[in-house]
Short mmCIF file of N, CA and C in Angstrom, two decimals:
data_model
loop_
_atom_site.label_atom_id
_atom_site.label_comp_id
_atom_site.label_asym_id
_atom_site.label_seq_id
_atom_site.Cartn_x
_atom_site.Cartn_y
_atom_site.Cartn_z
N UNK A 54 101.44 102.55 94.80
CA UNK A 54 100.47 103.19 95.61
C UNK A 54 101.21 103.75 96.83
N UNK A 55 101.16 105.13 97.01
CA UNK A 55 101.86 105.78 98.10
C UNK A 55 101.40 105.28 99.45
N UNK A 56 100.07 105.08 99.60
CA UNK A 56 99.54 104.59 100.89
C UNK A 56 100.02 103.20 101.17
N UNK A 57 100.15 102.37 100.13
CA UNK A 57 100.64 100.99 100.33
C UNK A 57 102.07 101.03 100.80
N UNK A 58 102.90 101.87 100.17
CA UNK A 58 104.30 102.05 100.59
C UNK A 58 104.38 102.52 102.06
N UNK A 59 103.51 103.49 102.39
CA UNK A 59 103.54 103.94 103.78
C UNK A 59 103.10 102.81 104.68
N UNK A 60 102.17 101.97 104.19
CA UNK A 60 101.67 100.86 104.97
C UNK A 60 102.75 99.87 105.26
N UNK A 61 103.69 99.72 104.38
CA UNK A 61 104.80 98.81 104.63
C UNK A 61 105.68 99.26 105.77
N UNK A 62 105.92 100.64 105.83
CA UNK A 62 106.72 101.13 106.94
C UNK A 62 105.92 101.17 108.24
N UNK A 63 104.62 101.41 108.16
CA UNK A 63 103.78 101.51 109.33
C UNK A 63 103.49 100.11 109.95
N UNK A 64 103.67 99.06 109.18
CA UNK A 64 103.29 97.74 109.61
C UNK A 64 103.95 97.34 110.92
N UNK A 65 105.17 97.83 111.16
CA UNK A 65 105.87 97.52 112.38
C UNK A 65 105.52 98.48 113.48
N UNK A 66 104.99 99.64 113.15
CA UNK A 66 104.74 100.71 114.18
C UNK A 66 103.38 100.67 114.74
N UNK A 67 102.32 100.37 113.92
CA UNK A 67 100.97 100.54 114.30
C UNK A 67 100.22 99.20 114.31
N UNK A 68 99.35 99.09 115.29
CA UNK A 68 98.55 97.89 115.38
C UNK A 68 97.34 98.00 114.43
N UNK A 69 96.83 96.92 113.97
CA UNK A 69 95.54 96.88 113.31
C UNK A 69 94.52 96.83 114.38
N UNK A 70 93.32 97.19 114.08
CA UNK A 70 92.19 97.18 115.01
C UNK A 70 91.18 96.10 114.50
N UNK A 71 90.87 95.15 115.38
CA UNK A 71 89.97 94.05 115.01
C UNK A 71 88.87 93.92 116.06
N UNK A 72 87.81 93.26 115.69
CA UNK A 72 86.78 92.91 116.66
C UNK A 72 86.43 91.40 116.50
N UNK A 73 86.11 90.77 117.66
CA UNK A 73 85.74 89.34 117.55
C UNK A 73 84.36 89.25 116.81
N UNK A 74 84.20 88.15 116.09
CA UNK A 74 82.94 87.90 115.41
C UNK A 74 82.33 86.61 115.98
N UNK A 75 81.02 86.54 116.02
CA UNK A 75 80.36 85.40 116.68
C UNK A 75 80.76 84.04 116.12
N UNK A 76 81.05 83.96 114.83
CA UNK A 76 81.42 82.68 114.19
C UNK A 76 82.84 82.23 114.59
N UNK A 77 83.53 83.08 115.31
CA UNK A 77 84.92 82.77 115.67
C UNK A 77 85.83 83.61 114.75
N UNK A 78 86.97 83.92 115.22
CA UNK A 78 87.93 84.73 114.46
C UNK A 78 87.66 86.22 114.67
N UNK A 79 88.22 87.01 113.75
CA UNK A 79 88.15 88.48 113.92
C UNK A 79 87.85 89.15 112.62
N UNK A 80 87.19 90.34 112.72
CA UNK A 80 86.96 91.20 111.61
C UNK A 80 87.91 92.38 111.68
N UNK A 81 88.63 92.69 110.63
CA UNK A 81 89.51 93.84 110.62
C UNK A 81 88.70 95.10 110.46
N UNK A 82 88.84 96.05 111.34
CA UNK A 82 88.19 97.31 111.24
C UNK A 82 89.17 98.34 110.61
N UNK A 83 90.37 98.34 111.07
CA UNK A 83 91.37 99.31 110.63
C UNK A 83 92.64 98.56 110.39
N UNK A 84 93.25 98.75 109.21
CA UNK A 84 94.52 98.14 108.90
C UNK A 84 94.55 97.14 107.75
N UNK A 85 93.51 97.19 106.91
CA UNK A 85 93.41 96.29 105.78
C UNK A 85 94.63 96.38 104.92
N UNK A 86 95.13 97.57 104.69
CA UNK A 86 96.33 97.74 103.79
C UNK A 86 97.59 97.21 104.50
N UNK A 87 97.69 97.40 105.77
CA UNK A 87 98.82 96.82 106.52
C UNK A 87 98.82 95.32 106.48
N UNK A 88 97.61 94.73 106.58
CA UNK A 88 97.54 93.29 106.50
C UNK A 88 97.97 92.80 105.07
N UNK A 89 97.48 93.57 104.11
CA UNK A 89 97.90 93.25 102.71
C UNK A 89 99.42 93.34 102.56
N UNK A 90 99.98 94.39 103.10
CA UNK A 90 101.44 94.60 103.04
C UNK A 90 102.20 93.45 103.69
N UNK A 91 101.67 93.05 104.85
CA UNK A 91 102.31 91.89 105.57
C UNK A 91 102.19 90.62 104.75
N UNK A 92 101.06 90.43 104.13
CA UNK A 92 100.92 89.26 103.27
C UNK A 92 101.91 89.29 102.14
N UNK A 93 102.10 90.43 101.53
CA UNK A 93 103.08 90.59 100.45
C UNK A 93 104.51 90.31 100.94
N UNK A 94 104.73 90.64 102.17
CA UNK A 94 106.09 90.40 102.76
C UNK A 94 106.25 89.02 103.33
N UNK A 95 105.19 88.21 103.27
CA UNK A 95 105.31 86.82 103.74
C UNK A 95 105.17 86.69 105.22
N UNK A 96 104.68 87.76 105.87
CA UNK A 96 104.54 87.69 107.33
C UNK A 96 103.17 87.00 107.66
N UNK A 97 103.10 86.29 108.73
CA UNK A 97 101.86 85.65 109.09
C UNK A 97 101.32 86.17 110.46
N UNK A 98 101.98 87.17 111.03
CA UNK A 98 101.50 87.79 112.26
C UNK A 98 101.65 89.30 112.19
N UNK A 99 100.75 89.98 112.82
CA UNK A 99 100.77 91.43 112.84
C UNK A 99 100.17 91.89 114.17
N UNK A 100 100.71 92.90 114.85
CA UNK A 100 100.17 93.34 116.11
C UNK A 100 98.72 93.87 115.88
N UNK A 101 97.85 93.47 116.84
CA UNK A 101 96.47 93.92 116.71
C UNK A 101 95.92 94.26 118.07
N UNK A 102 95.00 95.23 118.07
CA UNK A 102 94.21 95.65 119.27
C UNK A 102 92.82 95.13 119.06
N UNK A 103 92.25 94.43 120.01
CA UNK A 103 90.90 93.91 119.89
C UNK A 103 89.94 94.86 120.60
N UNK A 104 88.87 95.24 119.92
CA UNK A 104 87.87 96.09 120.45
C UNK A 104 86.52 95.37 120.40
N UNK A 105 85.67 95.60 121.36
CA UNK A 105 84.35 94.95 121.38
C UNK A 105 83.31 95.98 120.99
N UNK A 106 82.84 95.93 119.74
CA UNK A 106 81.87 96.89 119.20
C UNK A 106 80.69 96.22 118.55
N UNK A 107 79.50 96.79 118.69
CA UNK A 107 78.40 96.25 117.94
C UNK A 107 78.56 96.63 116.47
N UNK A 108 77.66 96.15 115.61
CA UNK A 108 77.83 96.34 114.12
C UNK A 108 77.81 97.77 113.78
N UNK A 109 76.94 98.61 114.29
CA UNK A 109 76.83 100.05 113.94
C UNK A 109 78.09 100.77 114.40
N UNK A 110 78.56 100.52 115.61
CA UNK A 110 79.77 101.16 116.14
C UNK A 110 80.98 100.73 115.32
N UNK A 111 81.05 99.46 114.95
CA UNK A 111 82.19 98.97 114.17
C UNK A 111 82.20 99.68 112.81
N UNK A 112 80.99 99.77 112.17
CA UNK A 112 81.00 100.43 110.88
C UNK A 112 81.46 101.91 111.00
N UNK A 113 81.00 102.58 112.02
CA UNK A 113 81.43 103.97 112.20
C UNK A 113 82.94 104.05 112.43
N UNK A 114 83.44 103.18 113.24
CA UNK A 114 84.87 103.14 113.57
C UNK A 114 85.70 102.94 112.29
N UNK A 115 85.28 101.96 111.51
CA UNK A 115 85.97 101.61 110.26
C UNK A 115 85.93 102.80 109.28
N UNK A 116 84.73 103.34 109.08
CA UNK A 116 84.55 104.43 108.10
C UNK A 116 85.34 105.64 108.55
N UNK A 117 85.25 106.04 109.83
CA UNK A 117 85.95 107.23 110.29
C UNK A 117 87.43 107.11 110.10
N UNK A 118 88.01 105.92 110.33
CA UNK A 118 89.42 105.78 110.14
C UNK A 118 89.86 105.78 108.69
N UNK A 119 89.01 105.18 107.82
CA UNK A 119 89.37 105.12 106.41
C UNK A 119 89.19 106.47 105.68
N UNK A 120 88.21 107.22 106.11
CA UNK A 120 87.90 108.46 105.42
C UNK A 120 88.97 109.50 105.74
N UNK A 121 89.78 109.25 106.73
CA UNK A 121 90.91 110.17 107.05
C UNK A 121 92.12 109.99 106.13
N UNK A 122 92.16 108.90 105.37
CA UNK A 122 93.28 108.68 104.49
C UNK A 122 93.42 109.88 103.52
N UNK A 123 94.66 110.14 103.14
CA UNK A 123 94.87 111.25 102.26
C UNK A 123 94.48 110.92 100.81
N UNK A 124 94.54 109.67 100.38
CA UNK A 124 94.14 109.22 99.07
C UNK A 124 92.98 108.25 99.28
N UNK A 125 91.81 108.65 98.75
CA UNK A 125 90.66 107.74 98.83
C UNK A 125 89.94 107.76 97.53
N UNK A 126 89.63 106.66 97.00
CA UNK A 126 88.98 106.52 95.70
C UNK A 126 87.51 106.98 95.81
N UNK A 127 86.91 107.50 94.76
CA UNK A 127 85.54 107.87 94.82
C UNK A 127 84.65 106.73 95.29
N UNK A 128 84.90 105.52 94.81
CA UNK A 128 84.05 104.36 95.26
C UNK A 128 84.22 104.10 96.75
N UNK A 129 85.42 104.26 97.26
CA UNK A 129 85.63 104.11 98.76
C UNK A 129 84.88 105.16 99.49
N UNK A 130 84.94 106.39 99.03
CA UNK A 130 84.23 107.50 99.69
C UNK A 130 82.72 107.24 99.60
N UNK A 131 82.21 106.75 98.44
CA UNK A 131 80.78 106.51 98.27
C UNK A 131 80.30 105.49 99.30
N UNK A 132 81.03 104.36 99.34
CA UNK A 132 80.60 103.32 100.30
C UNK A 132 80.79 103.74 101.77
N UNK A 133 81.83 104.52 102.01
CA UNK A 133 82.07 105.02 103.39
C UNK A 133 80.89 105.93 103.84
N UNK A 134 80.51 106.84 102.93
CA UNK A 134 79.40 107.73 103.25
C UNK A 134 78.11 106.92 103.47
N UNK A 135 77.85 105.95 102.59
CA UNK A 135 76.63 105.16 102.69
C UNK A 135 76.64 104.35 104.05
N UNK A 136 77.72 103.68 104.34
CA UNK A 136 77.81 102.90 105.57
C UNK A 136 77.65 103.78 106.80
N UNK A 137 78.32 104.91 106.75
CA UNK A 137 78.23 105.83 107.94
C UNK A 137 76.86 106.37 108.15
N UNK A 138 76.19 106.81 107.07
CA UNK A 138 74.84 107.34 107.28
C UNK A 138 73.88 106.20 107.77
N UNK A 139 74.00 105.00 107.19
CA UNK A 139 73.14 103.89 107.66
C UNK A 139 73.36 103.61 109.14
N UNK A 140 74.68 103.54 109.51
CA UNK A 140 74.99 103.26 110.92
C UNK A 140 74.48 104.32 111.85
N UNK A 141 74.63 105.61 111.44
CA UNK A 141 74.15 106.69 112.26
C UNK A 141 72.67 106.71 112.36
N UNK A 142 71.96 106.39 111.29
CA UNK A 142 70.50 106.34 111.34
C UNK A 142 70.07 105.22 112.29
N UNK A 143 70.71 104.08 112.25
CA UNK A 143 70.33 103.01 113.16
C UNK A 143 70.63 103.39 114.62
N UNK A 144 71.70 104.09 114.81
CA UNK A 144 72.17 104.44 116.16
C UNK A 144 71.32 105.59 116.73
N UNK A 145 70.95 106.50 115.88
CA UNK A 145 70.35 107.77 116.41
C UNK A 145 68.81 107.81 116.33
N UNK A 146 68.20 106.74 115.91
CA UNK A 146 66.72 106.74 115.76
C UNK A 146 66.12 106.93 117.16
N UNK A 147 65.23 107.87 117.23
CA UNK A 147 64.46 108.15 118.50
C UNK A 147 63.45 107.06 118.66
N UNK A 148 63.60 106.19 119.64
CA UNK A 148 62.69 105.02 119.77
C UNK A 148 61.27 105.47 120.14
N UNK A 149 61.06 106.66 120.67
CA UNK A 149 59.74 107.09 120.99
C UNK A 149 58.98 107.65 119.78
N UNK A 150 59.71 108.33 118.92
CA UNK A 150 59.05 108.93 117.71
C UNK A 150 59.41 108.21 116.42
N UNK A 151 60.50 107.45 116.37
CA UNK A 151 60.92 106.84 115.16
C UNK A 151 61.68 107.77 114.23
N UNK A 152 61.83 109.02 114.64
CA UNK A 152 62.49 110.00 113.77
C UNK A 152 63.99 109.89 113.88
N UNK A 153 64.66 110.22 112.77
CA UNK A 153 66.07 110.20 112.71
C UNK A 153 66.60 111.59 112.41
N UNK A 154 67.59 112.09 113.21
CA UNK A 154 68.07 113.43 112.96
C UNK A 154 68.76 113.51 111.56
N UNK A 155 68.92 114.69 111.08
CA UNK A 155 69.60 114.87 109.78
C UNK A 155 71.07 114.62 109.92
N UNK A 156 71.47 113.36 109.77
CA UNK A 156 72.87 113.01 109.97
C UNK A 156 73.71 113.43 108.77
N UNK A 157 73.11 113.62 107.59
CA UNK A 157 73.85 114.08 106.41
C UNK A 157 74.41 115.51 106.65
N UNK A 158 73.64 116.33 107.39
CA UNK A 158 74.12 117.63 107.69
C UNK A 158 75.36 117.61 108.60
N UNK A 159 75.32 116.72 109.60
CA UNK A 159 76.47 116.58 110.46
C UNK A 159 77.64 116.00 109.73
N UNK A 160 77.44 115.03 108.85
CA UNK A 160 78.49 114.49 108.05
C UNK A 160 79.07 115.51 107.10
N UNK A 161 78.26 116.39 106.57
CA UNK A 161 78.74 117.48 105.73
C UNK A 161 79.67 118.38 106.48
N UNK A 162 79.31 118.73 107.67
CA UNK A 162 80.21 119.58 108.49
C UNK A 162 81.50 118.92 108.77
N UNK A 163 81.43 117.60 109.05
CA UNK A 163 82.62 116.83 109.36
C UNK A 163 83.59 116.63 108.14
N UNK A 164 83.00 116.46 106.97
CA UNK A 164 83.83 116.14 105.81
C UNK A 164 84.11 117.32 104.90
N UNK A 165 83.34 118.39 105.01
CA UNK A 165 83.47 119.60 104.21
C UNK A 165 82.84 119.31 102.81
N UNK A 166 82.20 118.17 102.58
CA UNK A 166 81.47 117.90 101.35
C UNK A 166 80.01 118.34 101.67
N UNK A 167 79.33 118.97 100.68
CA UNK A 167 77.96 119.40 100.93
C UNK A 167 77.05 118.19 101.01
N UNK A 168 75.87 118.41 101.59
CA UNK A 168 74.90 117.28 101.68
C UNK A 168 74.62 116.74 100.28
N UNK A 169 74.44 117.66 99.32
CA UNK A 169 74.17 117.23 97.95
C UNK A 169 75.28 116.30 97.41
N UNK A 170 76.55 116.70 97.66
CA UNK A 170 77.65 115.92 97.20
C UNK A 170 77.72 114.58 97.89
N UNK A 171 77.39 114.54 99.19
CA UNK A 171 77.37 113.29 99.95
C UNK A 171 76.38 112.34 99.34
N UNK A 172 75.15 112.83 99.05
CA UNK A 172 74.11 112.00 98.45
C UNK A 172 74.45 111.58 97.01
N UNK A 173 75.13 112.44 96.30
CA UNK A 173 75.66 112.07 94.95
C UNK A 173 76.71 110.94 95.06
N UNK A 174 77.61 111.00 96.01
CA UNK A 174 78.56 109.91 96.22
C UNK A 174 77.84 108.60 96.58
N UNK A 175 76.90 108.71 97.45
CA UNK A 175 76.15 107.51 97.86
C UNK A 175 75.44 106.89 96.70
N UNK A 176 74.92 107.66 95.82
CA UNK A 176 74.27 107.16 94.63
C UNK A 176 75.20 106.33 93.76
N UNK A 177 76.45 106.65 93.76
CA UNK A 177 77.47 105.92 92.99
C UNK A 177 77.48 104.46 93.31
N UNK A 178 77.11 104.12 94.52
CA UNK A 178 77.08 102.68 94.98
C UNK A 178 76.14 101.89 94.16
N UNK A 179 75.22 102.55 93.40
CA UNK A 179 74.25 101.86 92.56
C UNK A 179 74.77 101.63 91.12
N UNK A 180 75.98 102.06 90.85
CA UNK A 180 76.58 101.82 89.50
C UNK A 180 76.93 100.36 89.34
N UNK A 181 76.87 99.87 88.13
CA UNK A 181 77.48 98.52 87.87
C UNK A 181 78.92 98.60 88.24
N UNK A 182 79.48 97.51 88.74
CA UNK A 182 80.88 97.54 89.24
C UNK A 182 81.87 98.02 88.19
N UNK A 183 81.70 97.66 86.95
CA UNK A 183 82.67 98.14 85.90
C UNK A 183 82.56 99.63 85.67
N UNK A 184 81.39 100.16 85.81
CA UNK A 184 81.24 101.65 85.63
C UNK A 184 81.84 102.34 86.88
N UNK A 185 81.64 101.73 88.06
CA UNK A 185 82.28 102.29 89.25
C UNK A 185 83.78 102.31 89.13
N UNK A 186 84.36 101.29 88.51
CA UNK A 186 85.82 101.24 88.30
C UNK A 186 86.19 102.41 87.37
N UNK A 187 85.33 102.79 86.37
CA UNK A 187 85.63 103.88 85.49
C UNK A 187 85.61 105.23 86.24
N UNK A 188 84.77 105.30 87.27
CA UNK A 188 84.75 106.50 88.17
C UNK A 188 86.09 106.55 88.90
N UNK A 189 86.52 105.42 89.46
CA UNK A 189 87.77 105.38 90.23
C UNK A 189 88.99 105.72 89.32
N UNK A 190 88.91 105.43 88.03
CA UNK A 190 89.94 105.73 87.05
C UNK A 190 89.79 107.13 86.51
N UNK A 191 88.80 107.88 86.97
CA UNK A 191 88.54 109.25 86.54
C UNK A 191 88.14 109.35 85.11
N UNK A 192 87.59 108.30 84.56
CA UNK A 192 87.06 108.35 83.15
C UNK A 192 85.62 108.79 83.21
N UNK A 193 84.95 108.62 84.31
CA UNK A 193 83.67 109.21 84.60
C UNK A 193 83.85 110.10 85.83
N UNK A 194 83.26 111.29 85.73
CA UNK A 194 83.36 112.24 86.88
C UNK A 194 82.36 111.81 87.92
N UNK A 195 82.83 111.60 89.17
CA UNK A 195 81.98 111.03 90.23
C UNK A 195 80.67 111.76 90.40
N UNK A 196 80.70 113.05 90.62
CA UNK A 196 79.43 113.74 90.98
C UNK A 196 78.79 114.42 89.77
N UNK A 197 79.24 114.11 88.56
CA UNK A 197 78.61 114.68 87.34
C UNK A 197 78.04 113.48 86.58
N UNK A 198 78.68 113.08 85.46
CA UNK A 198 78.09 111.96 84.66
C UNK A 198 78.07 110.66 85.35
N UNK A 199 78.99 110.40 86.29
CA UNK A 199 78.94 109.16 87.08
C UNK A 199 77.64 109.06 87.87
N UNK A 200 77.35 110.20 88.51
CA UNK A 200 76.10 110.27 89.36
C UNK A 200 74.88 110.10 88.46
N UNK A 201 74.89 110.79 87.34
CA UNK A 201 73.72 110.73 86.47
C UNK A 201 73.49 109.31 85.94
N UNK A 202 74.55 108.62 85.57
CA UNK A 202 74.44 107.26 85.10
C UNK A 202 73.94 106.32 86.26
N UNK A 203 74.37 106.62 87.47
CA UNK A 203 73.91 105.85 88.60
C UNK A 203 72.42 105.97 88.81
N UNK A 204 71.83 107.05 88.36
CA UNK A 204 70.36 107.26 88.47
C UNK A 204 69.58 106.41 87.43
N UNK A 205 70.29 105.83 86.49
CA UNK A 205 69.65 105.07 85.39
C UNK A 205 69.39 103.64 85.86
N UNK A 206 68.53 102.95 85.12
CA UNK A 206 68.24 101.52 85.36
C UNK A 206 69.56 100.72 85.07
N UNK A 207 69.58 99.55 85.58
CA UNK A 207 70.72 98.68 85.32
C UNK A 207 70.86 98.37 83.82
N UNK A 208 69.72 98.21 83.11
CA UNK A 208 69.76 97.99 81.68
C UNK A 208 70.36 99.20 80.92
N UNK A 209 70.00 100.36 81.33
CA UNK A 209 70.56 101.58 80.65
C UNK A 209 72.03 101.66 81.00
N UNK A 210 72.42 101.39 82.23
CA UNK A 210 73.85 101.38 82.61
C UNK A 210 74.61 100.38 81.78
N UNK A 211 74.03 99.23 81.57
CA UNK A 211 74.69 98.19 80.79
C UNK A 211 74.81 98.65 79.34
N UNK A 212 73.86 99.32 78.80
CA UNK A 212 73.94 99.84 77.40
C UNK A 212 75.08 100.84 77.28
N UNK A 213 75.23 101.70 78.24
CA UNK A 213 76.36 102.65 78.27
C UNK A 213 77.69 101.91 78.34
N UNK A 214 77.71 100.86 79.16
CA UNK A 214 78.96 100.04 79.28
C UNK A 214 79.27 99.35 77.99
N UNK A 215 78.23 98.83 77.31
CA UNK A 215 78.47 98.12 76.05
C UNK A 215 79.00 99.09 74.99
N UNK A 216 78.52 100.28 74.91
CA UNK A 216 79.00 101.28 73.96
C UNK A 216 80.45 101.59 74.32
N UNK A 217 80.73 101.76 75.60
CA UNK A 217 82.13 102.07 76.04
C UNK A 217 83.08 100.93 75.58
N UNK A 218 82.66 99.66 75.76
CA UNK A 218 83.51 98.56 75.39
C UNK A 218 83.80 98.54 73.93
N UNK A 219 82.82 98.94 73.11
CA UNK A 219 82.97 98.96 71.62
C UNK A 219 83.75 100.17 71.18
N UNK A 220 83.53 101.31 71.79
CA UNK A 220 84.10 102.55 71.23
C UNK A 220 85.01 103.32 72.14
N UNK A 221 85.15 102.90 73.37
CA UNK A 221 85.89 103.59 74.42
C UNK A 221 85.38 105.02 74.62
N UNK A 222 84.11 105.24 74.38
CA UNK A 222 83.52 106.56 74.60
C UNK A 222 82.44 106.45 75.69
N UNK A 223 82.45 107.51 76.48
CA UNK A 223 81.44 107.62 77.56
C UNK A 223 80.72 108.96 77.42
N UNK A 224 79.46 109.00 77.87
CA UNK A 224 78.76 110.31 77.76
C UNK A 224 79.34 111.31 78.73
N UNK A 225 79.35 112.60 78.26
CA UNK A 225 79.73 113.66 79.16
C UNK A 225 78.49 113.94 80.01
N UNK A 226 78.58 114.87 80.90
CA UNK A 226 77.48 115.11 81.84
C UNK A 226 76.17 115.51 81.13
N UNK A 227 76.26 116.31 80.12
CA UNK A 227 75.04 116.76 79.40
C UNK A 227 74.45 115.61 78.65
N UNK A 228 75.25 114.77 78.01
CA UNK A 228 74.78 113.60 77.29
C UNK A 228 74.19 112.59 78.28
N UNK A 229 74.80 112.43 79.46
CA UNK A 229 74.28 111.46 80.51
C UNK A 229 72.88 111.92 80.93
N UNK A 230 72.65 113.23 81.13
CA UNK A 230 71.37 113.73 81.50
C UNK A 230 70.36 113.42 80.41
N UNK A 231 70.73 113.62 79.16
CA UNK A 231 69.80 113.33 78.02
C UNK A 231 69.46 111.83 78.04
N UNK A 232 70.47 110.97 78.24
CA UNK A 232 70.22 109.57 78.28
C UNK A 232 69.28 109.18 79.42
N UNK A 233 69.45 109.82 80.58
CA UNK A 233 68.66 109.52 81.71
C UNK A 233 67.19 109.92 81.43
N UNK A 234 67.01 111.13 80.90
CA UNK A 234 65.67 111.58 80.62
C UNK A 234 65.02 110.73 79.57
N UNK A 235 65.77 110.29 78.60
CA UNK A 235 65.26 109.38 77.55
C UNK A 235 64.86 108.04 78.04
N UNK A 236 65.65 107.49 78.96
CA UNK A 236 65.41 106.15 79.42
C UNK A 236 64.44 106.09 80.61
N UNK A 237 64.09 107.22 81.20
CA UNK A 237 63.23 107.24 82.39
C UNK A 237 61.76 107.22 81.94
N UNK A 238 60.94 106.42 82.69
CA UNK A 238 59.52 106.37 82.31
C UNK A 238 58.81 107.68 82.74
N UNK A 239 59.38 108.39 83.73
CA UNK A 239 58.82 109.67 84.14
C UNK A 239 59.94 110.62 84.46
N UNK A 240 59.71 111.95 84.40
CA UNK A 240 60.78 112.89 84.76
C UNK A 240 61.29 112.67 86.15
N UNK A 241 62.59 112.87 86.35
CA UNK A 241 63.25 112.67 87.66
C UNK A 241 63.89 113.92 88.14
N UNK A 242 64.09 113.95 89.48
CA UNK A 242 64.93 114.99 90.05
C UNK A 242 66.32 114.38 90.10
N UNK A 243 67.24 114.93 89.27
CA UNK A 243 68.57 114.39 89.26
C UNK A 243 69.59 115.29 89.96
N UNK A 244 69.08 116.20 90.74
CA UNK A 244 69.95 117.21 91.39
C UNK A 244 70.81 116.57 92.50
N UNK A 245 70.35 115.43 93.05
CA UNK A 245 71.11 114.81 94.12
C UNK A 245 70.66 115.31 95.48
N UNK A 246 69.81 116.28 95.57
CA UNK A 246 69.39 116.78 96.87
C UNK A 246 68.23 115.92 97.39
N UNK A 247 68.04 115.96 98.71
CA UNK A 247 66.98 115.12 99.30
C UNK A 247 66.09 116.01 100.08
#
């Protein structure tokens, strides 16, 4: 892993970022890979900077730093988008009206992914873990058949996974749409737009 190799070199140059947690100890916000690299090297100490952030600000801090990595798995991007939108919605809710600004539009401008693509990535977080691994391995295309399968019930996802285990075959995007329409009790909007 190129990022892990870079992490080994960076371990001596850059601090990890942590925040105190109420139960005692610290939560790592930035530097998980450096900590892993230190563990592999047998080190038991690493330079750290402590920041005092609430849950939403900590989530934003962690996501913003991780999304900047040059290599990011589709599952990492999916959970990063989900966490960031949830944190922004909590943070930006107008307490007088209860309304939340369109944070997906702002995230789209920041990331250069369209709102539709952002929502499709977020939907991937609803995949069974083994199917999400197949997305990360590029055996399922994240915003095509991976997204469509994520729209299916867990039972339908499990059926696709069972077929894959037996035959090593996965549905293409068109087949995934057909499966979704067949397994859905009513027609769905599978465009990914909101």
